[in-house]
Amino acid sequence: MTTSSRHPIPIPAARPVIDEEEIEAAVRVLRSGRVVQGPEVAAFEEGFSELVDGRHCVAVNSGTSALYLVLLALGLGRGDEVVVPSFSFAATANVVRLAGAEPVFADIDPASYCLDPAAVEAAITPRTAAIIPVHLYGHPAAMDRIMPIAAAHGLAVVEDACQAHAAALHGTPVGAFGTAGTFSFYPTKNMHSLEGGMVSTADAGLARTLRLLRNQGMEQRYANEIIGVNMRLTDVAAAVGRVQLAKLPAWTERRIANTAYLSEHITSPRVVKPSVAKGARHSCHQYTIRVPGDREAAVARLADAGVGSAVYYPTPIHRLKPFWEPDQLAGRRWELPETERAAAEVVSLPVHPSLTRPELARIAAAVNALGELW
Ligand SMILES: *Cc1c(COP(=O)(O)O)cnc(C)c1O
């Protein structure tokens, strides 16, 4: 595109960090020869525990594995229903299907993009076994309202905090509300370990089951206690994760400051900016706006101005083929108007900690210039 010459360096939507410190940590572990689930993993679990009110932490090889193993550890399966948002990454519902249970999609609150507690309550049936609230974009779901609903119906709560490291609600960190919390350390998340995941739980028995499940059902080698898989984290990944964990507080502050800058300088009246619920600490994983009209044109205009953007998520989970087709066959129809509307309108802008002031100014100016489209 010829216009890109005006902005030789486009601003990427995400900018994963692999600095000298991460490289040195990885090399140190490689040279040590202890590369799989050794001392670095144990230290990573201990360090991460501080982020979730001292809960037990169990490291695994991805956020999806974290979710999946929690469902297995809770014994969820055939005949069970799990209430999930459709406005999320497919992993949230994939794991429900993989465990043999049925996802039941509930609509979102259009302000937070997280599960609407009233919709959760309405989705509960005698077969409901669990709820998976997603702290989407880094905004904590309404746990203060979801936890009492779960308690009243005797349901497990599995927090999908894969986008929300260090987010909190009324002072309680995400991952410290539910039966278990799950985190991802994929490169584009607020912190990463190349690939990796973590489960947090206050239940020591559940933590032990998770440790068995991730390692073929063994605590002592060849003394298998249950059926398990291999979803172990490497010590190389854990060493990188520990370096990033130490940087997370400063990075989160930068994301919050970048969000404040964008919200102050984006003045186009038809753009809906992100909002933060009372008492919530948004970890600002994404800065997501809503645009009226032709979103593709808006995204193309932003790209012309050298501003990368991304749409999370253009297709709600219930409309993805592996969910849609069986639901059609079974005659299941979901009424999710806020989910459909959000999926049609959202655009996420760069908000990562390495953005400079001129880059932030360019992002805000590019969004304000979108007004010409409408
Ligand atoms: C990233 C993500 C996951 C999956 O994490 P992986 O580490 O990529 O497996 C699950 N849920 C949500 C909401 C995510 O954003």
Short mmCIF file of C-alpha atoms and ligand atoms in Angstrom, two decimals:
data_model
loop_
_atom_site.label_atom_id
_atom_site.label_comp_id
_atom_site.label_asym_id
_atom_site.label_seq_id
_atom_site.Cartn_x
_atom_site.Cartn_y
_atom_site.Cartn_z
CA MET A 1 0.00 0.00 0.00
CA THR A 2 1.52 3.32 -1.08
CA THR A 3 0.18 5.26 1.90
CA SER A 4 2.26 3.08 4.23
CA SER A 5 5.34 5.03 3.13
CA ARG A 6 4.07 7.92 5.27
CA HIS A 7 4.39 5.62 8.25
CA PRO A 8 7.37 3.35 7.64
CA ILE A 9 6.87 1.46 10.91
CA PRO A 10 3.28 0.22 11.34
CA ILE A 11 2.19 -0.21 14.97
CA PRO A 12 1.45 -3.91 15.54
CA ALA A 13 -1.72 -4.95 17.39
CA ALA A 14 0.45 -6.90 19.86
CA ARG A 15 4.17 -6.88 20.58
CA PRO A 16 5.33 -9.98 22.50
CA VAL A 17 8.51 -9.39 24.51
CA ILE A 18 11.55 -11.65 24.27
CA ASP A 19 14.40 -9.55 25.65
CA GLU A 20 17.95 -10.48 26.69
CA GLU A 21 16.68 -11.39 30.16
CA GLU A 22 14.24 -13.99 28.81
CA ILE A 23 16.88 -15.37 26.46
CA GLU A 24 19.45 -15.63 29.25
CA ALA A 25 16.97 -17.40 31.52
CA ALA A 26 16.14 -19.92 28.78
CA VAL A 27 19.82 -20.54 28.00
CA ARG A 28 20.63 -20.98 31.70
CA VAL A 29 18.00 -23.72 31.96
CA LEU A 30 19.12 -25.38 28.71
CA ARG A 31 22.69 -25.50 30.02
CA SER A 32 21.52 -26.94 33.36
CA GLY A 33 20.09 -30.03 31.67
CA ARG A 34 16.95 -29.95 33.90
CA VAL A 35 14.49 -28.98 31.23
CA VAL A 36 11.11 -30.55 32.05
CA GLN A 37 8.94 -29.71 35.08
CA GLY A 38 11.77 -29.23 37.53
CA PRO A 39 12.80 -26.45 39.90
CA GLU A 40 11.86 -23.61 37.52
CA VAL A 41 8.29 -24.85 37.24
CA ALA A 42 8.01 -25.16 41.04
CA ALA A 43 9.38 -21.62 41.48
CA PHE A 44 7.04 -20.28 38.76
CA GLU A 45 4.04 -21.84 40.52
CA GLU A 46 5.11 -20.36 43.84
CA GLY A 47 5.68 -16.93 42.32
CA PHE A 48 2.38 -16.93 40.44
CA SER A 49 0.54 -17.90 43.62
CA GLU A 50 1.16 -14.36 44.94
CA LEU A 51 -0.98 -13.03 42.10
CA VAL A 52 -3.99 -15.14 43.18
CA ASP A 53 -4.15 -14.54 46.93
CA GLY A 54 -1.81 -17.44 47.75
CA ARG A 55 -3.91 -20.12 46.07
CA HIS A 56 -2.33 -23.40 44.99
CA CYS A 57 -0.93 -23.06 41.48
CA VAL A 58 -0.40 -25.87 38.98
CA ALA A 59 1.53 -25.09 35.80
CA VAL A 60 0.61 -26.77 32.52
CA ASN A 61 1.60 -26.39 28.87
CA SER A 62 -1.18 -23.98 27.77
CA GLY A 63 -4.24 -22.08 28.91
CA THR A 64 -6.42 -24.55 27.02
CA SER A 65 -4.79 -27.43 28.94
CA ALA A 66 -5.46 -25.56 32.19
CA LEU A 67 -9.17 -25.30 31.37
CA TYR A 68 -9.43 -28.86 30.10
CA LEU A 69 -7.68 -30.43 33.10
CA VAL A 70 -9.87 -28.51 35.54
CA LEU A 71 -13.00 -29.89 33.86
CA LEU A 72 -11.54 -33.42 34.02
CA ALA A 73 -10.46 -32.96 37.64
CA LEU A 74 -13.99 -31.83 38.53
CA GLY A 75 -15.34 -35.00 36.91
CA LEU A 76 -17.41 -33.15 34.32
CA GLY A 77 -18.57 -35.18 31.37
CA ARG A 78 -21.51 -36.78 29.62
CA GLY A 79 -24.87 -35.36 30.65
CA ASP A 80 -23.40 -32.24 32.25
CA GLU A 81 -24.11 -28.73 31.01
CA VAL A 82 -21.62 -25.91 31.40
CA VAL A 83 -22.69 -22.27 31.06
CA VAL A 84 -20.20 -20.32 28.95
CA PRO A 85 -20.16 -17.08 26.98
CA SER A 86 -20.25 -17.39 23.20
CA PHE A 87 -18.31 -14.13 22.93
CA SER A 88 -14.88 -15.60 23.69
CA PHE A 89 -12.02 -17.54 22.18
CA ALA A 90 -13.16 -21.02 21.05
CA ALA A 91 -10.97 -22.71 23.69
CA THR A 92 -13.52 -21.74 26.36
CA ALA A 93 -16.15 -24.00 24.81
CA ASN A 94 -13.86 -26.50 23.05
CA VAL A 95 -12.75 -27.88 26.42
CA VAL A 96 -16.37 -28.42 27.46
CA ARG A 97 -16.98 -30.53 24.36
CA LEU A 98 -13.64 -32.34 24.75
CA ALA A 99 -14.62 -33.30 28.29
CA GLY A 100 -17.86 -34.77 26.87
CA ALA A 101 -20.14 -32.12 28.39
CA GLU A 102 -22.47 -29.64 26.66
CA PRO A 103 -21.75 -25.92 26.41
CA VAL A 104 -24.79 -23.74 27.12
CA PHE A 105 -24.22 -20.25 25.75
CA ALA A 106 -25.31 -17.24 27.80
CA ASP A 107 -25.32 -13.64 26.59
CA ILE A 108 -22.94 -10.90 27.68
CA ASP A 109 -23.25 -7.54 29.37
CA PRO A 110 -22.60 -5.11 26.49
CA ALA A 111 -20.56 -2.76 28.72
CA SER A 112 -18.02 -5.27 30.10
CA TYR A 113 -18.26 -7.88 27.29
CA CYS A 114 -18.35 -10.52 30.07
CA LEU A 115 -21.19 -12.90 31.06
CA ASP A 116 -24.43 -11.19 32.06
CA PRO A 117 -25.30 -12.70 35.48
CA ALA A 118 -29.03 -12.59 34.71
CA ALA A 119 -28.41 -14.57 31.51
CA VAL A 120 -26.34 -17.09 33.49
CA GLU A 121 -29.17 -17.57 35.97
CA ALA A 122 -31.67 -18.06 33.13
CA ALA A 123 -29.44 -20.68 31.48
CA ILE A 124 -29.30 -22.96 34.53
CA THR A 125 -31.12 -26.31 34.29
CA PRO A 126 -31.09 -29.42 36.51
CA ARG A 127 -28.15 -30.67 34.38
CA THR A 128 -25.95 -27.60 34.86
CA ALA A 129 -22.71 -28.55 36.60
CA ALA A 130 -20.46 -25.52 36.12
CA ILE A 131 -20.10 -21.95 34.90
CA ILE A 132 -17.06 -20.65 33.02
CA PRO A 133 -16.95 -16.85 33.30
CA VAL A 134 -14.38 -15.31 30.94
CA HIS A 135 -12.62 -12.13 32.05
CA LEU A 136 -12.62 -10.90 28.47
CA TYR A 137 -10.07 -8.31 27.31
CA GLY A 138 -8.83 -8.15 30.93
CA HIS A 139 -12.13 -6.91 32.40
CA PRO A 140 -13.19 -9.02 35.40
CA ALA A 141 -16.55 -10.75 34.97
CA ALA A 142 -19.22 -9.88 37.56
CA MET A 143 -17.93 -12.48 40.04
CA ASP A 144 -19.69 -10.70 42.93
CA ARG A 145 -22.99 -11.70 41.31
CA ILE A 146 -21.98 -14.97 39.62
CA MET A 147 -20.52 -16.64 42.73
CA PRO A 148 -23.79 -16.38 44.75
CA ILE A 149 -25.74 -17.80 41.76
CA ALA A 150 -23.30 -20.73 41.59
CA ALA A 151 -23.52 -21.29 45.35
CA ALA A 152 -27.32 -21.28 45.29
CA HIS A 153 -27.34 -23.99 42.61
CA GLY A 154 -24.30 -25.96 43.83
CA LEU A 155 -22.26 -25.28 40.69
CA ALA A 156 -18.50 -25.24 40.15
CA VAL A 157 -17.04 -22.00 38.79
CA VAL A 158 -14.03 -22.14 36.47
CA GLU A 159 -12.65 -18.69 35.75
CA ASP A 160 -11.17 -18.26 32.30
CA ALA A 161 -8.60 -15.62 33.25
CA CYS A 162 -6.46 -16.31 30.17
CA GLN A 163 -6.62 -12.62 29.22
CA ALA A 164 -6.72 -11.15 32.70
CA HIS A 165 -3.50 -11.63 34.69
CA ALA A 166 -3.60 -9.18 37.61
CA ALA A 167 -7.18 -8.00 37.01
CA ALA A 168 -9.32 -7.76 40.13
CA LEU A 169 -12.82 -7.01 41.39
CA HIS A 170 -13.34 -5.19 44.70
CA GLY A 171 -9.74 -6.04 45.63
CA THR A 172 -9.94 -9.77 44.92
CA PRO A 173 -7.74 -10.89 42.04
CA VAL A 174 -9.27 -12.92 39.22
CA GLY A 175 -8.40 -16.57 39.65
CA ALA A 176 -9.13 -16.28 43.37
CA PHE A 177 -12.95 -16.31 43.14
CA GLY A 178 -13.94 -19.60 41.59
CA THR A 179 -13.43 -23.29 42.26
CA ALA A 180 -10.44 -22.79 39.98
CA GLY A 181 -8.92 -20.08 37.81
CA THR A 182 -7.05 -20.63 34.55
CA PHE A 183 -4.38 -18.49 32.91
CA SER A 184 -2.57 -18.56 29.56
CA PHE A 185 1.04 -17.62 28.85
CA TYR A 186 0.77 -17.48 25.06
CA PRO A 187 3.09 -14.81 23.56
CA THR A 188 0.36 -12.20 22.93
CA LYS A 189 -1.04 -12.33 26.49
CA ASN A 190 -0.08 -9.77 29.15
CA MET A 191 2.79 -12.07 30.12
CA HIS A 192 4.04 -15.22 28.42
CA SER A 193 6.20 -18.32 28.74
CA LEU A 194 6.37 -18.96 24.94
CA GLU A 195 3.50 -21.41 25.52
CA GLY A 196 2.15 -22.21 28.95
CA GLY A 197 -0.76 -22.12 31.36
CA MET A 198 -1.60 -22.11 35.07
CA VAL A 199 -4.45 -23.29 37.26
CA SER A 200 -5.16 -21.59 40.59
CA THR A 201 -7.34 -23.18 43.25
CA ALA A 202 -7.95 -22.99 46.99
CA ASP A 203 -8.74 -26.73 47.01
CA ALA A 204 -5.61 -28.76 47.84
CA GLY A 205 -7.29 -31.99 46.72
CA LEU A 206 -8.17 -30.48 43.33
CA ALA A 207 -4.60 -29.20 42.98
CA ARG A 208 -3.24 -32.68 43.62
CA THR A 209 -5.61 -34.22 41.05
CA LEU A 210 -4.43 -31.62 38.52
CA ARG A 211 -0.78 -32.49 39.25
CA LEU A 212 -1.60 -36.15 38.62
CA LEU A 213 -3.61 -35.45 35.45
CA ARG A 214 -0.85 -33.39 33.83
CA ASN A 215 1.67 -36.19 34.39
CA GLN A 216 0.04 -39.47 33.28
CA GLY A 217 -1.68 -39.86 36.65
CA MET A 218 1.64 -40.29 38.46
CA GLU A 219 3.19 -38.61 41.46
CA GLN A 220 5.79 -41.37 41.94
CA ARG A 221 7.16 -42.57 38.63
CA TYR A 222 5.37 -45.71 37.36
CA ALA A 223 3.02 -45.73 40.33
CA ASN A 224 0.07 -44.47 38.25
CA GLU A 225 -2.89 -43.54 40.44
CA ILE A 226 -5.39 -42.30 37.82
CA ILE A 227 -5.68 -41.95 34.04
CA GLY A 228 -3.77 -38.88 32.95
CA VAL A 229 -2.12 -37.12 30.04
CA ASN A 230 1.13 -35.25 29.45
CA MET A 231 0.47 -31.54 29.73
CA ARG A 232 3.64 -30.67 31.63
CA LEU A 233 5.34 -27.30 31.31
CA THR A 234 9.04 -27.23 30.45
CA ASP A 235 11.54 -25.58 32.77
CA VAL A 236 12.66 -23.43 29.84
CA ALA A 237 9.13 -22.03 29.54
CA ALA A 238 8.84 -21.58 33.30
CA ALA A 239 12.14 -19.66 33.44
CA VAL A 240 10.86 -17.28 30.74
CA GLY A 241 7.55 -17.03 32.61
CA ARG A 242 9.33 -16.08 35.85
CA VAL A 243 11.18 -13.24 34.12
CA GLN A 244 7.89 -11.98 32.68
CA LEU A 245 6.04 -12.38 35.99
CA ALA A 246 8.52 -9.97 37.58
CA LYS A 247 7.76 -7.42 34.84
CA LEU A 248 3.98 -7.87 34.94
CA PRO A 249 3.19 -5.18 37.56
CA ALA A 250 5.00 -2.43 35.61
CA TRP A 251 3.56 -3.67 32.30
CA THR A 252 0.02 -3.66 33.70
CA GLU A 253 0.49 -0.07 34.93
CA ARG A 254 1.62 0.93 31.42
CA ARG A 255 -1.38 -0.77 29.83
CA ILE A 256 -3.68 1.07 32.23
CA ALA A 257 -1.93 4.38 31.46
CA ASN A 258 -2.11 3.70 27.70
CA THR A 259 -5.83 2.97 28.06
CA ALA A 260 -6.34 6.25 29.91
CA TYR A 261 -4.47 8.13 27.16
CA LEU A 262 -6.50 6.56 24.37
CA SER A 263 -9.80 7.12 26.15
CA GLU A 264 -8.91 10.77 26.70
CA HIS A 265 -7.73 11.42 23.14
CA ILE A 266 -10.28 9.41 21.16
CA THR A 267 -13.03 11.98 20.80
CA SER A 268 -14.99 10.70 17.81
CA PRO A 269 -18.57 10.75 19.17
CA ARG A 270 -19.72 7.59 17.39
CA VAL A 271 -16.92 5.40 18.70
CA VAL A 272 -17.85 3.49 21.85
CA LYS A 273 -14.82 3.32 24.14
CA PRO A 274 -14.17 0.61 26.74
CA SER A 275 -15.75 1.06 30.15
CA VAL A 276 -14.73 -0.31 33.52
CA ALA A 277 -17.31 -1.54 36.03
CA LYS A 278 -17.36 -0.04 39.54
CA GLY A 279 -14.76 -1.72 41.74
CA ALA A 280 -13.06 -3.43 38.79
CA ARG A 281 -9.37 -3.35 37.99
CA HIS A 282 -9.12 -3.87 34.22
CA SER A 283 -5.79 -5.42 33.23
CA CYS A 284 -6.19 -3.78 29.79
CA HIS A 285 -5.22 -6.84 27.76
CA GLN A 286 -7.15 -5.27 24.88
CA TYR A 287 -8.36 -1.76 24.16
CA THR A 288 -11.59 -2.56 22.36
CA ILE A 289 -13.84 -0.01 20.73
CA ARG A 290 -17.11 -0.38 18.85
CA VAL A 291 -17.45 1.26 15.46
CA PRO A 292 -20.73 1.94 13.69
CA GLY A 293 -21.18 0.90 10.07
CA ASP A 294 -18.58 -0.78 7.88
CA ARG A 295 -15.99 -2.33 10.20
CA GLU A 296 -13.85 -3.69 7.39
CA ALA A 297 -13.49 -0.19 5.96
CA ALA A 298 -12.53 1.10 9.42
CA VAL A 299 -9.89 -1.60 9.87
CA ALA A 300 -8.48 -0.83 6.38
CA ARG A 301 -8.34 2.91 7.16
CA LEU A 302 -6.48 2.20 10.40
CA ALA A 303 -4.01 0.02 8.51
CA ASP A 304 -3.48 2.84 5.99
CA ALA A 305 -2.62 5.11 8.90
CA GLY A 306 -0.06 2.56 10.12
CA VAL A 307 -2.21 1.33 13.00
CA GLY A 308 -2.55 -2.41 13.40
CA SER A 309 -5.83 -3.66 14.82
CA ALA A 310 -7.59 -6.97 15.39
CA VAL A 311 -11.14 -8.25 15.77
CA TYR A 312 -11.70 -10.46 18.82
CA TYR A 313 -13.94 -12.21 17.88
CA PRO A 314 -15.64 -11.85 14.49
CA THR A 315 -17.62 -15.08 14.89
CA PRO A 316 -19.26 -15.95 18.21
CA ILE A 317 -18.44 -19.51 19.32
CA HIS A 318 -22.01 -20.76 18.82
CA ARG A 319 -21.72 -19.84 15.12
CA LEU A 320 -18.47 -21.75 14.58
CA LYS A 321 -19.01 -24.90 12.51
CA PRO A 322 -18.25 -27.55 15.18
CA PHE A 323 -20.81 -25.95 17.50
CA TRP A 324 -23.32 -24.64 14.96
CA GLU A 325 -23.86 -27.85 12.98
CA PRO A 326 -24.70 -30.18 15.87
CA ASP A 327 -26.91 -27.47 17.41
CA GLN A 328 -28.80 -27.09 14.11
CA LEU A 329 -29.29 -30.87 13.94
CA ALA A 330 -30.54 -30.96 17.52
CA GLY A 331 -32.84 -28.01 16.87
CA ARG A 332 -31.02 -25.84 19.41
CA ARG A 333 -31.27 -22.07 18.88
CA TRP A 334 -29.38 -19.55 20.97
CA GLU A 335 -30.76 -16.06 21.59
CA LEU A 336 -27.64 -13.96 22.08
CA PRO A 337 -28.35 -10.44 20.75
CA GLU A 338 -25.58 -8.65 22.67
CA THR A 339 -23.05 -11.29 21.62
CA GLU A 340 -24.05 -10.93 17.95
CA ARG A 341 -23.91 -7.14 18.14
CA ALA A 342 -20.49 -7.10 19.82
CA ALA A 343 -19.09 -9.59 17.31
CA ALA A 344 -20.21 -7.26 14.49
CA GLU A 345 -18.90 -4.01 16.00
CA VAL A 346 -15.69 -4.52 17.99
CA VAL A 347 -12.17 -3.57 16.97
CA SER A 348 -9.17 -3.89 19.30
CA LEU A 349 -6.41 -1.29 19.05
CA PRO A 350 -2.79 -1.57 20.17
CA VAL A 351 -2.44 -0.93 23.94
CA HIS A 352 0.70 -2.94 24.74
CA PRO A 353 3.26 -1.55 27.21
CA SER A 354 5.97 -0.75 24.65
CA LEU A 355 3.88 1.90 22.85
CA THR A 356 5.47 5.34 22.74
CA ARG A 357 3.64 8.64 23.18
CA PRO A 358 3.82 9.44 19.40
CA GLU A 359 2.45 5.97 18.63
CA LEU A 360 -0.44 6.47 21.07
CA ALA A 361 -1.13 9.85 19.50
CA ARG A 362 -1.13 8.30 16.04
CA ILE A 363 -3.61 5.61 17.15
CA ALA A 364 -6.01 8.19 18.63
CA ALA A 365 -5.74 10.44 15.56
CA ALA A 366 -6.38 7.51 13.21
CA VAL A 367 -9.52 6.56 15.16
CA ASN A 368 -10.78 10.15 15.20
CA ALA A 369 -10.25 10.34 11.44
CA LEU A 370 -12.59 7.35 10.99
CA GLY A 371 -15.44 9.80 11.49
CA GLU A 372 -15.19 10.62 7.77
CA LEU A 373 -16.51 7.12 7.04
CA TRP A 374 -19.79 7.74 8.88
C1 LIG B 1 -5.68 -17.44 25.00
C2 LIG B 1 -6.97 -17.89 25.56
C3 LIG B 1 -7.20 -19.23 25.90
C4 LIG B 1 -6.25 -20.34 25.58
O1 LIG B 1 -4.94 -20.16 26.01
P1 LIG B 1 -3.76 -20.93 25.22
O2 LIG B 1 -2.58 -20.73 26.10
O3 LIG B 1 -3.62 -20.25 23.89
O4 LIG B 1 -4.14 -22.35 25.10
C5 LIG B 1 -8.41 -19.55 26.49
N1 LIG B 1 -9.35 -18.63 26.72
C6 LIG B 1 -9.18 -17.33 26.38
C7 LIG B 1 -10.27 -16.36 26.67
C8 LIG B 1 -8.00 -16.93 25.77
O5 LIG B 1 -7.85 -15.65 25.41
#
